[in-house]
PDB file of C-alpha atoms in Angstrom:
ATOM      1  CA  UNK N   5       0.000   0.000   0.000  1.00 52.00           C
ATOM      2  CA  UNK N   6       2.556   2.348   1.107  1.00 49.00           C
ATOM      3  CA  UNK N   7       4.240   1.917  -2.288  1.00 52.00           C
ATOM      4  CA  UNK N   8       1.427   2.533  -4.256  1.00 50.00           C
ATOM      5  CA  UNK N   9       0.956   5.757  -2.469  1.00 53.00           C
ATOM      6  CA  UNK N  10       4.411   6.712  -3.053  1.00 51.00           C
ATOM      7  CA  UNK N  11       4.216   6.099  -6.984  1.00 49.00           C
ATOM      8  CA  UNK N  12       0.952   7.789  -6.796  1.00 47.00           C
ATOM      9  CA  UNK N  13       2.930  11.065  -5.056  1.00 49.00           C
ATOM     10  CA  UNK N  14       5.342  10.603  -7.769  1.00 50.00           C
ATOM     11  CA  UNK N  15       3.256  10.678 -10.525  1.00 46.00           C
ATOM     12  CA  UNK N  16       1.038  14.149  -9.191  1.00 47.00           C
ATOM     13  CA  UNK N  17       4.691  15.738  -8.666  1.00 45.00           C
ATOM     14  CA  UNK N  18       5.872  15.252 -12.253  1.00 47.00           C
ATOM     15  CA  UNK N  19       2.108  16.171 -13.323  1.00 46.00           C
ATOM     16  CA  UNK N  20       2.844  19.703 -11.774  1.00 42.00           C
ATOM     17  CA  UNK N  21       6.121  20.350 -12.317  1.00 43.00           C
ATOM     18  CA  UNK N  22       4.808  19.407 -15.987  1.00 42.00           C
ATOM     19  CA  UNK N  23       2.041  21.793 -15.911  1.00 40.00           C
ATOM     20  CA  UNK N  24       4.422  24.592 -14.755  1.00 40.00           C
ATOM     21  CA  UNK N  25       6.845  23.995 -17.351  1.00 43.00           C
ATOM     22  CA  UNK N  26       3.573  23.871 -20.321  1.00 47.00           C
ATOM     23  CA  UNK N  27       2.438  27.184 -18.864  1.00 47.00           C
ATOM     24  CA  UNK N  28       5.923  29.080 -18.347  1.00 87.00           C
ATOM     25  CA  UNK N  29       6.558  32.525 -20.367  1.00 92.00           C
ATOM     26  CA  UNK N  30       8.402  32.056 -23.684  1.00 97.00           C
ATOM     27  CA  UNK N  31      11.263  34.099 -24.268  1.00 98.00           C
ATOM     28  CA  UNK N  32      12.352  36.127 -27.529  1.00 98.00           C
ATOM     29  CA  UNK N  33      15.235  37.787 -28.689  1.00 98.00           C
ATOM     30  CA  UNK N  34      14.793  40.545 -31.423  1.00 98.00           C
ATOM     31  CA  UNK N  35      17.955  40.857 -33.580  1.00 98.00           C
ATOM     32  CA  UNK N  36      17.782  44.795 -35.205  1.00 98.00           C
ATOM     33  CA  UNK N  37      20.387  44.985 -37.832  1.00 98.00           C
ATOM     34  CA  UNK N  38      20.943  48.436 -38.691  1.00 98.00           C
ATOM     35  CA  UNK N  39      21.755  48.946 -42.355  1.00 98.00           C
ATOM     36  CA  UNK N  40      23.047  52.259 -44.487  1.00 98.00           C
ATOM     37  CA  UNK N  41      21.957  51.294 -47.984  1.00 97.00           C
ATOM     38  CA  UNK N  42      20.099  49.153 -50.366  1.00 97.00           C
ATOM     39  CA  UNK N  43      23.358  47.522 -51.196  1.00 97.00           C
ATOM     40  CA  UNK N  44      23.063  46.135 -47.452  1.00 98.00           C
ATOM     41  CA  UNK N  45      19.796  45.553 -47.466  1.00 98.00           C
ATOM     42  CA  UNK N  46      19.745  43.306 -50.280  1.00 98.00           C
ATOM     43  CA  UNK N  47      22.445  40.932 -49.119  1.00 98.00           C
ATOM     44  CA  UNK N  48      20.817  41.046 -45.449  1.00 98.00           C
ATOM     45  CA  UNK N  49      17.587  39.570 -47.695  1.00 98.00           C
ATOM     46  CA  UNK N  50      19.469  37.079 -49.159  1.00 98.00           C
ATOM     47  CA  UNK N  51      21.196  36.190 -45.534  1.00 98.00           C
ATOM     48  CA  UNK N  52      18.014  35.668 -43.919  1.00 98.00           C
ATOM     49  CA  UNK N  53      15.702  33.848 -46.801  1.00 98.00           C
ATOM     50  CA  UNK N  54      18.231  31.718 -47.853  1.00 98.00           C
ATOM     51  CA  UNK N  55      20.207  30.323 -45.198  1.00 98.00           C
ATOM     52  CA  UNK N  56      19.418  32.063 -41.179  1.00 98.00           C
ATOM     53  CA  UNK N  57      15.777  30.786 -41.802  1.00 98.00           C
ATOM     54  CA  UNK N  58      16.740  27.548 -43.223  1.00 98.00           C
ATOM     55  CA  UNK N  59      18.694  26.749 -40.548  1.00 97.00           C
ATOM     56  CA  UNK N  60      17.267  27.906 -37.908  1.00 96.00           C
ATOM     57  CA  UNK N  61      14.029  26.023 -39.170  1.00 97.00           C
ATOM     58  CA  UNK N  62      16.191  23.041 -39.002  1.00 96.00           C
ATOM     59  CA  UNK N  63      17.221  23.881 -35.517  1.00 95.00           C
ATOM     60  CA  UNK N  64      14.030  23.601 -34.570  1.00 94.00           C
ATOM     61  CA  UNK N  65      12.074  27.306 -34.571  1.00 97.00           C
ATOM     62  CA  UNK N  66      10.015  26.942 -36.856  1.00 96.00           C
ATOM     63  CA  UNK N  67       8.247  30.128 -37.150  1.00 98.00           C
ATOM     64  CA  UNK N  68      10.658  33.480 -37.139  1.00 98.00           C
ATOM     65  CA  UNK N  69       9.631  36.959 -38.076  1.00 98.00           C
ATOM     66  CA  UNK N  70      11.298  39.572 -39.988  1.00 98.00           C
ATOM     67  CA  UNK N  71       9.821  43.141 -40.242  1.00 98.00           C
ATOM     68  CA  UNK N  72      11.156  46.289 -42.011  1.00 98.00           C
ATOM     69  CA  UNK N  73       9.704  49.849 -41.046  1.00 98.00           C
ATOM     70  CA  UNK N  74       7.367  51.192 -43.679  1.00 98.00           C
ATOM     71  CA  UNK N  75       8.281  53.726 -46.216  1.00 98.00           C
ATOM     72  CA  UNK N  76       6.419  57.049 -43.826  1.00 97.00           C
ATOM     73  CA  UNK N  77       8.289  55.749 -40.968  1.00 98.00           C
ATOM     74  CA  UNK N  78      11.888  57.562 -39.726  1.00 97.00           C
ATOM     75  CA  UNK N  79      13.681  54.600 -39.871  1.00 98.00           C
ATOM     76  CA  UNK N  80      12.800  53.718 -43.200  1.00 98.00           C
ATOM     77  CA  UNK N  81      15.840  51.499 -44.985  1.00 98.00           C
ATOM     78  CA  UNK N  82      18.175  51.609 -42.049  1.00 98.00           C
ATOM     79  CA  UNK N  83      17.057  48.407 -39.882  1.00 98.00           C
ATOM     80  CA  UNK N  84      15.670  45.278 -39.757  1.00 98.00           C
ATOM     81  CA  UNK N  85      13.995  43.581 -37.037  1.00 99.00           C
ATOM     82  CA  UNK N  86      14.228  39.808 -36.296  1.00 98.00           C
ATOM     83  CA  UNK N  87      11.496  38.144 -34.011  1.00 98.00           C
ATOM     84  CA  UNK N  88      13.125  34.615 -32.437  1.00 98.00           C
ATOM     85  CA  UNK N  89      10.970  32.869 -30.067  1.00 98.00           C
ATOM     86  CA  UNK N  90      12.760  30.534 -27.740  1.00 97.00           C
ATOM     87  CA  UNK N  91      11.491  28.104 -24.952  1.00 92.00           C
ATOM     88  CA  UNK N  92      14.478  28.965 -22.917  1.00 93.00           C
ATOM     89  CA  UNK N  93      17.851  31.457 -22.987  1.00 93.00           C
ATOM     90  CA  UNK N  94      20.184  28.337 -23.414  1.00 93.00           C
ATOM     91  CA  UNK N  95      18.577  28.097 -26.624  1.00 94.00           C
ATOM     92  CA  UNK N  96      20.118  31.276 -27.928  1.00 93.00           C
ATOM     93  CA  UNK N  97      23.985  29.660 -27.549  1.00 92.00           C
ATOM     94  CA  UNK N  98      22.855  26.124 -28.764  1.00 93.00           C
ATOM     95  CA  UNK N  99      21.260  27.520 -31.697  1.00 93.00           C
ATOM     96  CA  UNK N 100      24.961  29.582 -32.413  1.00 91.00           C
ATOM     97  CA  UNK N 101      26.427  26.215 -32.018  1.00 93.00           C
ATOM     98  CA  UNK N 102      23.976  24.553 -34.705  1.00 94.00           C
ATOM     99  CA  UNK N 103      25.188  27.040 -37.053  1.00 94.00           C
ATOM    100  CA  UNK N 104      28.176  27.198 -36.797  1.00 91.00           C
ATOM    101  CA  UNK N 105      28.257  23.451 -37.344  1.00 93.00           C
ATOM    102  CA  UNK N 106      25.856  23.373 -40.031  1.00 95.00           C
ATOM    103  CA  UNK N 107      27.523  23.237 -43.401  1.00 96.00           C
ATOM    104  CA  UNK N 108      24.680  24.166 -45.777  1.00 97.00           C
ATOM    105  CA  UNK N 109      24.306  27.455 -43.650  1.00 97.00           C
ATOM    106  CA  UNK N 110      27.698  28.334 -43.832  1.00 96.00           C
ATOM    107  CA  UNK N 111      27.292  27.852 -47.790  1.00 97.00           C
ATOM    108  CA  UNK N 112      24.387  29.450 -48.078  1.00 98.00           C
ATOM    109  CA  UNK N 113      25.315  32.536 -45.758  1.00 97.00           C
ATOM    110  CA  UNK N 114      29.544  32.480 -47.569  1.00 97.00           C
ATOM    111  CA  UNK N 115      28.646  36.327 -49.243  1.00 97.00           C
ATOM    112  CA  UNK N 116      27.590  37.355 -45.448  1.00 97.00           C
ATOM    113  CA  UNK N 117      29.914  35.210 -43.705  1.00 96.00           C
ATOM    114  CA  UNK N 118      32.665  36.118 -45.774  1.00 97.00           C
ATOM    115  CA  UNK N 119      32.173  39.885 -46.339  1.00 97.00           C
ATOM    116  CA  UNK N 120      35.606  42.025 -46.135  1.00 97.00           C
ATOM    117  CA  UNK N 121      36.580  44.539 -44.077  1.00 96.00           C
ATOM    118  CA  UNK N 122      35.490  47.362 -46.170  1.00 96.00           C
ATOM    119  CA  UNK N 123      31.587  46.179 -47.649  1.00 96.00           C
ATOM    120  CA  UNK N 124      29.919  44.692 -44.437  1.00 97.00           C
ATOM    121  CA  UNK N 125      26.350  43.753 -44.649  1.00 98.00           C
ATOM    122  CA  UNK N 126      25.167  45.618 -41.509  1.00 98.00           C
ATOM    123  CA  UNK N 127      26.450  48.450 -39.936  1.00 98.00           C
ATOM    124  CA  UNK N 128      25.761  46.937 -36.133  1.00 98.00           C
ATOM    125  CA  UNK N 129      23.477  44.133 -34.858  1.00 98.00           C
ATOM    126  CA  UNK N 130      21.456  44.593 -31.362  1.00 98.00           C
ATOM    127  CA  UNK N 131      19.884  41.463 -29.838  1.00 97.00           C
ATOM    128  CA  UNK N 132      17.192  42.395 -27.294  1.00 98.00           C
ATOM    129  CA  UNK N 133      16.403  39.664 -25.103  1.00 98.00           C
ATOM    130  CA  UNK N 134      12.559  39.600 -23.807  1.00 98.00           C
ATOM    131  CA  UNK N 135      10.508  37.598 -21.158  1.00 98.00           C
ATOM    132  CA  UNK N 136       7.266  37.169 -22.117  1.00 98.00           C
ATOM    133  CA  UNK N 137       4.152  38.901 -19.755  1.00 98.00           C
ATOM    134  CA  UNK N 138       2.205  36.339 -17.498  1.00 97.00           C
ATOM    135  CA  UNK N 139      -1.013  37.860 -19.551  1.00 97.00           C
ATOM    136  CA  UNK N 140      -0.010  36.279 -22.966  1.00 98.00           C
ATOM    137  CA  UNK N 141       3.089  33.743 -22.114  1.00 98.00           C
ATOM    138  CA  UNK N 142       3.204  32.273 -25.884  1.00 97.00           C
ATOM    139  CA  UNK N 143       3.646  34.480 -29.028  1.00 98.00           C
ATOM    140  CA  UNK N 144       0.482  34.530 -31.793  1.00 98.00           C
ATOM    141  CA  UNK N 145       0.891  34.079 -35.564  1.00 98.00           C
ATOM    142  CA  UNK N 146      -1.672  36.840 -36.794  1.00 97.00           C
ATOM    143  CA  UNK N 147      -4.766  35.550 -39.637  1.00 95.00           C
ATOM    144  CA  UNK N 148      -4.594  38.648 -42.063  1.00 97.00           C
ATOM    145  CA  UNK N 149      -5.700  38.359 -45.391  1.00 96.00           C
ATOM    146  CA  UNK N 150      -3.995  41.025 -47.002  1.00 98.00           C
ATOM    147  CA  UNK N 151      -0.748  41.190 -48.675  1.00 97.00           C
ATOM    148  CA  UNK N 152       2.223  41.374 -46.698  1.00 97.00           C
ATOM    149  CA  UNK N 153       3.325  44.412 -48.609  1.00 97.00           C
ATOM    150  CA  UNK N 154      -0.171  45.817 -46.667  1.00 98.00           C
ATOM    151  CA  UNK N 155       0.279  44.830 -43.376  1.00 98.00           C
ATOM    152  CA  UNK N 156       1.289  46.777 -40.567  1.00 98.00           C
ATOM    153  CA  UNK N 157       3.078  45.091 -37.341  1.00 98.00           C
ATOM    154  CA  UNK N 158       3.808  47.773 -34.932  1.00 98.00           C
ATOM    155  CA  UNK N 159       7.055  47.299 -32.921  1.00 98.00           C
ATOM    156  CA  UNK N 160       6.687  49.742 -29.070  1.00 98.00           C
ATOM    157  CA  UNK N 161       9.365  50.149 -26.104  1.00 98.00           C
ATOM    158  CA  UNK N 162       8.141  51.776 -23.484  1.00 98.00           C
ATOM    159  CA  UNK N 163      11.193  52.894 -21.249  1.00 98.00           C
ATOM    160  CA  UNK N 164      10.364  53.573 -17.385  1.00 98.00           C
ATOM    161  CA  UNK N 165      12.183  56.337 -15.466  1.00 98.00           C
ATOM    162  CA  UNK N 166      13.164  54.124 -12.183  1.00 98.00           C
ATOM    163  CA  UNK N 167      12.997  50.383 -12.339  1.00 98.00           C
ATOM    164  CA  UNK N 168      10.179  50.923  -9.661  1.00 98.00           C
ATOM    165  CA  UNK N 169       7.773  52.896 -12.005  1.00 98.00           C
ATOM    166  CA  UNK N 170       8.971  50.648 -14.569  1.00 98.00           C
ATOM    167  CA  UNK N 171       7.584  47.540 -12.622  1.00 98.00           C
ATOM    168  CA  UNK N 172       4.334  49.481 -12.032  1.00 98.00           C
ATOM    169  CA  UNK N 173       3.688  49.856 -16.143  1.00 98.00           C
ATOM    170  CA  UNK N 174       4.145  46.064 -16.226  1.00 98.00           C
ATOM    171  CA  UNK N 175       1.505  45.657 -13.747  1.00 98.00           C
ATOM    172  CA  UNK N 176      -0.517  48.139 -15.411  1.00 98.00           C
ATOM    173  CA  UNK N 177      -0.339  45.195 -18.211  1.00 98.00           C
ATOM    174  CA  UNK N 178      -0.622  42.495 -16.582  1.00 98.00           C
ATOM    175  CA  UNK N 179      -2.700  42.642 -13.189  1.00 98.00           C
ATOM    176  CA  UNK N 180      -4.297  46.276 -14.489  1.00 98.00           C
ATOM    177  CA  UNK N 181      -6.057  45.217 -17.647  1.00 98.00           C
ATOM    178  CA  UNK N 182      -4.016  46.638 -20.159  1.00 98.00           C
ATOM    179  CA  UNK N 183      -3.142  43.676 -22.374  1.00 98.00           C
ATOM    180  CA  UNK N 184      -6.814  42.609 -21.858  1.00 98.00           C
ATOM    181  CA  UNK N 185      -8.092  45.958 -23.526  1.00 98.00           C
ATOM    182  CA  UNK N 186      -5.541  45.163 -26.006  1.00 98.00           C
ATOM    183  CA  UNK N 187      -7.043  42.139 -26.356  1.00 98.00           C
ATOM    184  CA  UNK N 188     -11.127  43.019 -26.848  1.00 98.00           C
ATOM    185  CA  UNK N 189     -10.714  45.443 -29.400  1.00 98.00           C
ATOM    186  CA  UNK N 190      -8.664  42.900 -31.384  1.00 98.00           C
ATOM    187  CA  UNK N 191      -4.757  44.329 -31.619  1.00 98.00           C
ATOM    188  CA  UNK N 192      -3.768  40.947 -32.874  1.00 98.00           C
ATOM    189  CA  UNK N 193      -0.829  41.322 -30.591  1.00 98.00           C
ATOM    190  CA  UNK N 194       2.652  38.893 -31.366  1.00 98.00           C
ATOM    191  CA  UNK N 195       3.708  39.479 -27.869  1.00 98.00           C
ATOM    192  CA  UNK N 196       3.918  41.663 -25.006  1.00 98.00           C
ATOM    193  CA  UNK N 197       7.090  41.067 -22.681  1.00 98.00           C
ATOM    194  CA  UNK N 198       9.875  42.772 -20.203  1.00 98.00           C
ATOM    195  CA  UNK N 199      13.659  43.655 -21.630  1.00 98.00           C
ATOM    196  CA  UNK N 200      15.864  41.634 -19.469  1.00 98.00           C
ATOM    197  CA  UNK N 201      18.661  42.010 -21.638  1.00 98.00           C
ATOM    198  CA  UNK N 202      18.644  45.231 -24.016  1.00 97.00           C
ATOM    199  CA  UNK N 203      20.015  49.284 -24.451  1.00 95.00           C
ATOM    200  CA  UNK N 204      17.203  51.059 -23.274  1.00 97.00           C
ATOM    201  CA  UNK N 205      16.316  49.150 -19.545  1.00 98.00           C
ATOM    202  CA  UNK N 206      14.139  49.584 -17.776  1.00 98.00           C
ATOM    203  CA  UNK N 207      11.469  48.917 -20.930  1.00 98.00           C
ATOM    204  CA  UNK N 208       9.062  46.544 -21.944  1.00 98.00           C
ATOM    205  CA  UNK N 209       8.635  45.430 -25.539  1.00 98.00           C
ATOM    206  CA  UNK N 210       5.268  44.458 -27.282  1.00 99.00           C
ATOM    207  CA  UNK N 211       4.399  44.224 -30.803  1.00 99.00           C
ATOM    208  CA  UNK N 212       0.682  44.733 -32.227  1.00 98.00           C
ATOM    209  CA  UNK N 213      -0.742  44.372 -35.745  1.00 98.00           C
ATOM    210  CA  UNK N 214      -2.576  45.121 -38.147  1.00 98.00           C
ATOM    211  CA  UNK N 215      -4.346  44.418 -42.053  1.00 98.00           C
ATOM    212  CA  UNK N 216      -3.744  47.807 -43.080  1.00 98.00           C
ATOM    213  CA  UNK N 217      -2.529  51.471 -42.535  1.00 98.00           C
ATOM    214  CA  UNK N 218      -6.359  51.997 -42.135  1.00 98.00           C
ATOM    215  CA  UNK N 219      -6.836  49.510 -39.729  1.00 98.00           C
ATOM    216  CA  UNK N 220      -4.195  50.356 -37.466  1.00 98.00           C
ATOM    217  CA  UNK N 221      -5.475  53.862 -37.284  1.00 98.00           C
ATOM    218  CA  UNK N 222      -8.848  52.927 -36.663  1.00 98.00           C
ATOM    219  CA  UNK N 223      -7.978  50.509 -33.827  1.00 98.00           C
ATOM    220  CA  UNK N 224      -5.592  53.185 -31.973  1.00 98.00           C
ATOM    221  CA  UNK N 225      -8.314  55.932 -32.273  1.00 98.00           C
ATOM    222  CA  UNK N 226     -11.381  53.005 -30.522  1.00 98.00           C
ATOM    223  CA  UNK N 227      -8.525  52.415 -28.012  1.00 98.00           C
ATOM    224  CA  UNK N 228      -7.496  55.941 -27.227  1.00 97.00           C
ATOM    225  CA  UNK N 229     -11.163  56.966 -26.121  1.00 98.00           C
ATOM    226  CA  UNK N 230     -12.291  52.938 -24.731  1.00 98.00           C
ATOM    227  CA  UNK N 231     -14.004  53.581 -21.421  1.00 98.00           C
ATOM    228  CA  UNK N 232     -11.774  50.898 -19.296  1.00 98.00           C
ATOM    229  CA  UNK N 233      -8.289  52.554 -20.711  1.00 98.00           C
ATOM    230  CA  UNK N 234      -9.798  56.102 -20.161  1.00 98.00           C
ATOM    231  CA  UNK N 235     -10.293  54.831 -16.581  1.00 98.00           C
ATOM    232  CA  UNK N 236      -7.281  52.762 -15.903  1.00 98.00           C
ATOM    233  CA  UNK N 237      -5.192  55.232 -17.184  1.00 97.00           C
ATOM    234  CA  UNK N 238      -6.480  57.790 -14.307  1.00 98.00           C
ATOM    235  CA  UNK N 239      -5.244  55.298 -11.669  1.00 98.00           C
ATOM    236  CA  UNK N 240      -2.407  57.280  -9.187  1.00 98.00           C
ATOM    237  CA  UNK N 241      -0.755  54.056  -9.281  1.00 98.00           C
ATOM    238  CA  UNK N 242       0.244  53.936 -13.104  1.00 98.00           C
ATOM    239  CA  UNK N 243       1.184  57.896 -13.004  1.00 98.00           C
ATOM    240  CA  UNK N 244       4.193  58.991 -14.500  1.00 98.00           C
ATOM    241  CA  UNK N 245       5.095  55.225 -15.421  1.00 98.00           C
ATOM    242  CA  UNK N 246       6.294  55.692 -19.107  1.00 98.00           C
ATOM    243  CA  UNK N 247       9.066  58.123 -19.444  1.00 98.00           C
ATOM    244  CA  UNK N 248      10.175  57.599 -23.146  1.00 98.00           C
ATOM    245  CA  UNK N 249       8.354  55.216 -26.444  1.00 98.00           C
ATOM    246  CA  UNK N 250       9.938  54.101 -29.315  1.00 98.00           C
ATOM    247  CA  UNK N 251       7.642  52.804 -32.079  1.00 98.00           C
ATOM    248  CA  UNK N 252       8.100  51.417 -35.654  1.00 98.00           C
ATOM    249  CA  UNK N 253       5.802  50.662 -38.276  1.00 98.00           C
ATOM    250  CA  UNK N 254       7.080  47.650 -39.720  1.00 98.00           C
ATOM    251  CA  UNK N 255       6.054  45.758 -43.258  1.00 98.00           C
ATOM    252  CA  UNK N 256       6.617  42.060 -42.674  1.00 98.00           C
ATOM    253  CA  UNK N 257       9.332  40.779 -45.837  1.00 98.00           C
ATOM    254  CA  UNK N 258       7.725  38.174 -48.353  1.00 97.00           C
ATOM    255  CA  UNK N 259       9.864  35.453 -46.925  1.00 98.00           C
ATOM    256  CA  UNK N 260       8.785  36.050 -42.851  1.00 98.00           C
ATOM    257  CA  UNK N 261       6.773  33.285 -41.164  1.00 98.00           C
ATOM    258  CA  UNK N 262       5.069  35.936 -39.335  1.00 98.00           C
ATOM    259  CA  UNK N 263       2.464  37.591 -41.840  1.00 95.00           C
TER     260      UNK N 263
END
C-alpha cells in the first residue's frame, strides 16, 4: 500500500512540475540589424531567406519573423527587425552552435559570412532579449488576409524612469487590464514582454498588428477613447510610469513566417 501511495505522489509531482513547465513565459530575442543602404539591405535579404531561416528552421524554430519599417516611418531602410521565439535562454547559444556546425548554412550565408573589411552587410546588430508577460506567455501568428506588402506590425518600447515605475507599467499590463483591452478590441498582438537584456532598460517590448494602414489607425483611435483605458489610465498608481516610447511601423518581408 505504502508503495502505491508513493508512486501515486510521484506521478502528481511530475504532473505539476509538468504543468508549470507547459504554462511558463516564452522568451524572444529581437535581432535589429541596422543597415546604411540598399546595397546592405539586399544581401541582409538574401542572408536571412536563404540560409538564417533555413537553418534555424532546421534547428528547430520553426516560425521566425522579420519586419522592415514602412516607407512614412523615420527609420525607413536603415534596420531590420528579427522576431526569435525561444522556450528557454540556453537556446540562444545552442542555436549559435547549430550554425556554426551546419555546413549548408555556412554555404548558403559564404557572401555574409565572408564579407571584407570594407563592404559589411550591416552596420551593427542589437539582440534584445525579452521575457514574455504572465497575460499572454506564448507568441500569436496573426490571420490577415492582405498582402504582406499591406500589413502593418507595430514594434513599441516603453522605457520607465526608475525600475520601480517601470515595474508598475508592467503591472498596469498584466494585473491592471491593459493587455486585456488590447485584447477586446482585437490588436492581434505577437507578444507583449519585459527587456531583461537590451540598451534602453528599464522597458518593456510588445508588438501589435494590423491588415492595413487603415486599420491600425482605426484601432488606436477606438482604443485611445475605450471607457476601461480612459479609466485605468487615471489610476495614481500607473502615473508617470512611461518616461520615453519608441515605435516602428514595420512591413513584414515576403519570406517572414510571421504575416
Amino acid at each position: 500500500m505504502k508503495s502505491k501511495n508513493l508512486a501515486f505522489s510521484i506521478l502528481i509531482l511530475f504532473s505539476l512540475l509538468f504543468s508549470i513547465q507547459v504554462s511558463a513565459s516564452e522568451f524572444y530575442q529581437i535581432k535589429v540589424y541596422t543597415i546604411k543602404d540598399k546595397a546592405q539591405e539586399t544581401v541582409m535579404d538574401k542572408y536571412l531567406e536563404e540560409a538564417f531561416l533555413p537553418a534555424i528552421h532546421k534547428a528547430g524554430i520553426s516560425t521566425v519573423g522579420v519586419f522592415k519599417p514602412i516607407e512614412t516611418d523615420a527609420a525607413y531602410g536603415t534596420k531590420i527587425f528579427v522576431f526569435i521565439p525561444l522556450k528557454d535562454l540556453n537556446q540562444i547559444n545552442e542555436l549559435d552552435e547549430k550554425l556554426l556546425k551546419d555546413k549548408k548554412y555556412q554555404e548558403a550565408a559564404s557572401e555574409y559570412m565572408n564579407a571584407p573589411h570594407d563592404s559589411a552587410p550591416f552596420e551593427r546588430i542589437q539582440s534584445i532579449l525579452i521575457k514574455a508577460f504572465p497575460e499572454k506567455p506564448k507568441f500569436s501568428v496573426p490571420n490577415h488576409k492582405t498582402p504582406a506588402s499591406d500589413q502593418i506590425y507595430e514594434l513599441r518600447s516603453y522605457q520607465g524612469p526608475t525600475e520601480k515605475l517601470w515595474r508598475q507599467k508592467v503591472k498596469m499590463f498584466n494585473e491592471g487590464g491593459e493587455i486585456g483591452i488590447f485584447t477586446k478590441l482585437n490588436f492581434n498582438a505577437v507578444f507583449y514582454g519585459g527587456v531583461i537584456s537590451g540598451a534602453d532598460m528599464p522597458n518593456l517590448m510588445y508588438m501589435t498588428s494590423f491588415s492595413n494602414m487603415e486599420s491600425n489607425k482605426a484601432h488606436w483611435d477606438a482604443f485611445r477613447t475605450d471607457p476601461a483605458w480612459e479609466k485605468l489610465k487615471a489610476e495614481s498608481e500607473y502615473a508617470n510610469t512611461v518616461s520615453h516610447i519608441d515605435k516602428w511601423l514595420c512591413h513584414p518581408t515576403e519570406y517572414s513566417d510571421i504575416k
